[in-house]
mmCIF file of C-alpha atoms in Angstrom:
data_model
loop_
_atom_site.group_PDB
_atom_site.id
_atom_site.type_symbol
_atom_site.label_atom_id
_atom_site.label_comp_id
_atom_site.label_asym_id
_atom_site.label_seq_id
_atom_site.Cartn_x
_atom_site.Cartn_y
_atom_site.Cartn_z
ATOM 1 C CA MET A 6 32.797 -41.541 60.399
ATOM 2 C CA GLY A 7 31.585 -39.338 63.236
ATOM 3 C CA LEU A 8 30.829 -35.659 63.209
ATOM 4 C CA PRO A 9 33.809 -33.560 64.342
ATOM 5 C CA LEU A 10 33.204 -32.128 67.809
ATOM 6 C CA GLN A 11 33.931 -28.550 66.638
ATOM 7 C CA VAL A 12 31.170 -28.752 63.996
ATOM 8 C CA LEU A 13 28.676 -29.957 66.610
ATOM 9 C CA ARG A 14 29.727 -27.176 69.002
ATOM 10 C CA GLU A 15 29.272 -24.507 66.316
ATOM 11 C CA ALA A 16 25.814 -25.871 65.439
ATOM 12 C CA LEU A 17 24.805 -25.769 69.120
ATOM 13 C CA LEU A 18 26.091 -22.190 69.496
ATOM 14 C CA THR A 19 24.036 -21.133 66.474
ATOM 15 C CA ALA A 20 20.919 -22.836 67.862
ATOM 16 C CA GLU A 21 21.563 -21.325 71.295
ATOM 17 C CA SER A 22 21.808 -17.792 69.910
ATOM 18 C CA LEU A 23 18.481 -18.199 68.093
ATOM 19 C CA HIS A 24 16.541 -19.454 71.131
ATOM 20 C CA THR A 25 15.470 -16.304 72.960
ATOM 21 C CA GLU A 26 13.897 -16.729 76.393
ATOM 22 C CA ASP A 27 13.717 -13.102 77.516
ATOM 23 C CA ARG A 28 14.666 -9.569 76.613
ATOM 24 C CA ILE A 29 17.454 -7.603 78.292
ATOM 25 C CA ASP A 30 16.861 -3.850 78.316
ATOM 26 C CA GLU A 31 17.031 -0.713 80.461
ATOM 27 C CA ARG A 32 15.209 -2.573 83.257
ATOM 28 C CA ASP A 33 18.528 -4.398 83.790
ATOM 29 C CA LYS A 34 20.565 -1.190 84.147
ATOM 30 C CA ILE A 35 23.627 -0.971 86.361
ATOM 31 C CA GLU A 36 24.357 2.286 88.204
ATOM 32 C CA VAL A 37 27.287 3.349 90.324
ATOM 33 C CA THR A 38 27.041 6.460 92.488
ATOM 34 C CA VAL A 39 29.978 8.633 93.480
ATOM 35 C CA PRO A 40 29.150 10.543 96.677
ATOM 36 C CA ASN A 41 29.244 14.325 97.010
ATOM 37 C CA ALA A 42 32.676 15.775 97.911
ATOM 38 C CA SER A 43 34.638 12.852 96.442
ATOM 39 C CA ALA A 44 38.173 13.908 95.518
ATOM 40 C CA GLN A 45 39.595 13.940 91.988
ATOM 41 C CA ASP A 46 40.702 10.476 90.758
ATOM 42 C CA THR A 47 38.384 8.682 93.209
ATOM 43 C CA VAL A 48 37.158 5.465 91.567
ATOM 44 C CA LYS A 49 33.888 3.696 92.434
ATOM 45 C CA THR A 50 32.666 0.470 90.844
ATOM 46 C CA LYS A 51 29.490 -1.584 90.757
ATOM 47 C CA GLU A 52 29.496 -5.175 89.597
ATOM 48 C CA PHE A 53 26.672 -7.136 87.981
ATOM 49 C CA GLU A 54 26.871 -10.919 87.598
ATOM 50 C CA VAL A 55 24.921 -12.888 84.995
ATOM 51 C CA PRO A 56 22.740 -15.355 86.937
ATOM 52 C CA ALA A 57 23.853 -18.989 87.053
ATOM 53 C CA GLY A 58 22.461 -21.173 84.279
ATOM 54 C CA GLU A 59 21.750 -18.250 81.952
ATOM 55 C CA VAL A 60 23.474 -17.112 78.776
ATOM 56 C CA TRP A 61 23.155 -13.522 77.626
ATOM 57 C CA TYR A 62 23.754 -12.121 74.161
ATOM 58 C CA LEU A 63 24.308 -8.369 74.427
ATOM 59 C CA ASN A 64 24.028 -6.348 71.230
ATOM 60 C CA ARG A 65 24.195 -2.792 72.592
ATOM 61 C CA LEU A 66 25.621 -0.918 75.558
ATOM 62 C CA ASN A 67 24.467 2.578 76.503
ATOM 63 C CA LEU A 68 26.816 4.381 78.900
ATOM 64 C CA ILE A 69 25.720 7.623 80.566
ATOM 65 C CA THR A 70 27.997 9.832 82.668
ATOM 66 C CA GLU A 71 27.032 12.836 84.751
ATOM 67 C CA ALA A 72 29.043 16.020 85.319
ATOM 68 C CA GLU A 73 32.445 15.692 87.019
ATOM 69 C CA ILE A 74 32.880 11.952 86.414
ATOM 70 C CA SER A 75 33.984 9.703 83.558
ATOM 71 C CA GLY A 76 32.820 6.136 82.997
ATOM 72 C CA ASN A 77 33.854 2.797 81.568
ATOM 73 C CA VAL A 78 32.811 -0.857 81.641
ATOM 74 C CA ARG A 79 34.898 -3.902 82.555
ATOM 75 C CA VAL A 80 34.009 -7.296 81.109
ATOM 76 C CA SER A 81 35.135 -10.413 82.972
ATOM 77 C CA ARG A 82 35.164 -12.421 79.700
ATOM 78 C CA PHE A 83 37.951 -10.198 78.367
ATOM 79 C CA PRO A 84 41.599 -10.843 79.237
ATOM 80 C CA LYS A 85 42.789 -9.383 82.507
ATOM 81 C CA VAL A 86 45.107 -6.367 82.610
ATOM 82 C CA ASP A 87 47.256 -6.232 85.750
ATOM 83 C CA THR A 88 44.897 -8.745 87.471
ATOM 84 C CA VAL A 89 41.805 -6.570 86.740
ATOM 85 C CA GLU A 90 39.189 -7.195 84.043
ATOM 86 C CA LYS A 91 39.962 -5.322 80.857
ATOM 87 C CA LYS A 92 37.905 -2.176 80.198
ATOM 88 C CA TYR A 93 35.624 -2.230 77.167
ATOM 89 C CA LEU A 94 36.543 1.334 76.144
ATOM 90 C CA GLY A 95 40.172 2.202 75.476
ATOM 91 C CA THR A 96 39.650 5.610 77.096
ATOM 92 C CA ASP A 97 36.950 6.477 79.593
ATOM 93 C CA LEU A 98 33.770 8.169 78.394
ATOM 94 C CA ALA A 99 34.078 11.832 79.399
ATOM 95 C CA ALA A 100 31.772 13.572 81.875
ATOM 96 C CA SER A 101 28.215 14.524 80.859
ATOM 97 C CA GLN A 102 27.988 12.077 77.933
ATOM 98 C CA ASN A 103 25.369 9.611 76.707
ATOM 99 C CA GLU A 104 26.888 7.143 74.240
ATOM 100 C CA ASP A 105 25.565 3.998 72.518
ATOM 101 C CA TYR A 106 27.893 1.163 71.493
ATOM 102 C CA ASP A 107 26.443 -1.167 68.854
ATOM 103 C CA LEU A 108 28.547 -4.236 69.617
ATOM 104 C CA ALA A 109 28.025 -5.914 66.228
ATOM 105 C CA SER A 110 29.208 -2.919 64.203
ATOM 106 C CA PRO A 111 32.693 -2.479 62.714
ATOM 107 C CA GLY A 112 35.046 -0.847 65.187
ATOM 108 C CA GLN A 113 33.247 -2.514 68.089
ATOM 109 C CA LEU A 114 33.215 -6.300 68.727
ATOM 110 C CA GLY A 115 31.763 -7.208 65.353
ATOM 111 C CA ALA A 116 29.322 -9.608 67.071
ATOM 112 C CA ASP A 117 27.057 -9.877 70.084
ATOM 113 C CA LEU A 118 28.835 -10.245 73.425
ATOM 114 C CA ARG A 119 28.081 -13.721 74.827
ATOM 115 C CA LEU A 120 28.097 -13.858 78.628
ATOM 116 C CA LEU A 121 27.550 -17.025 80.661
ATOM 117 C CA GLY A 122 26.258 -17.404 84.212
ATOM 118 C CA GLY A 123 28.953 -16.085 86.548
ATOM 119 C CA ASP A 124 30.383 -13.610 84.021
ATOM 120 C CA LYS A 125 30.464 -10.042 85.291
ATOM 121 C CA LEU A 126 30.015 -6.529 83.974
ATOM 122 C CA THR A 127 31.548 -3.828 86.164
ATOM 123 C CA VAL A 128 30.666 -0.162 85.784
ATOM 124 C CA VAL A 129 33.579 2.136 86.656
ATOM 125 C CA ALA A 130 33.142 5.799 87.653
ATOM 126 C CA THR A 131 36.164 8.081 88.054
ATOM 127 C CA VAL A 132 36.056 11.632 89.402
ATOM 128 C CA THR A 133 37.622 13.950 86.810
ATOM 129 C CA ALA A 134 36.819 17.367 88.325
ATOM 130 C CA VAL A 135 39.856 19.078 89.870
ATOM 131 C CA GLY A 136 37.833 20.193 92.892
ATOM 132 C CA GLY A 137 36.033 16.858 93.277
ATOM 133 C CA THR A 138 32.311 16.278 93.072
ATOM 134 C CA THR A 139 29.825 18.967 94.074
ATOM 135 C CA ALA A 140 26.875 16.546 94.350
ATOM 136 C CA ASP A 141 26.187 12.812 94.186
ATOM 137 C CA ARG A 142 27.027 11.751 90.598
ATOM 138 C CA LYS A 143 26.127 8.575 88.673
ATOM 139 C CA VAL A 144 27.422 6.504 85.828
ATOM 140 C CA THR A 145 24.691 4.335 84.321
ATOM 141 C CA LEU A 146 25.096 1.332 82.021
ATOM 142 C CA ASN A 147 21.995 0.241 80.120
ATOM 143 C CA ILE A 148 22.445 -3.160 78.505
ATOM 144 C CA TYR A 149 20.399 -4.477 75.598
ATOM 145 C CA GLY A 150 20.142 -7.973 74.201
ATOM 146 C CA ARG A 151 18.483 -11.284 74.948
ATOM 147 C CA LYS A 152 18.629 -14.208 77.347
ATOM 148 C CA ALA A 153 18.878 -17.623 75.772
ATOM 149 C CA ARG A 154 18.917 -21.259 76.810
ATOM 150 C CA ARG A 155 22.484 -22.430 77.308
ATOM 151 C CA LEU A 156 23.368 -25.384 75.080
ATOM 152 C CA VAL A 157 27.165 -25.207 75.113
#
């Protein structure tokens, strides 16, 4: 009797997650800039794609917003909402915030976020100030985790 394919797949996923090839940290940050004098509700995005052939296990996201803009993150692995990747946060992170999201903790994903080559993270910045921006403003996403060898 052969080994069920699902059992083999789960064993390979476990081995894959344990085989770290590199560290992912603030050196891999993603920033989107909203120019000075941008009107309220202006949205700017910046996309980052996981390189082909790599698998990333993210365990923490750190999202930083500057004055006058809110921020969020879209994850291409998540289901689409109205043909756009679903946002990670239910409501945008308010202006002038610095927030960590421990992905494995209760209330978050409950596990590391596994991204394959071609998967994308998109940082979204939205102008919230009634009068618009008074300077160039940034939303920064610092990602933390590890790169592994893809087995599955």
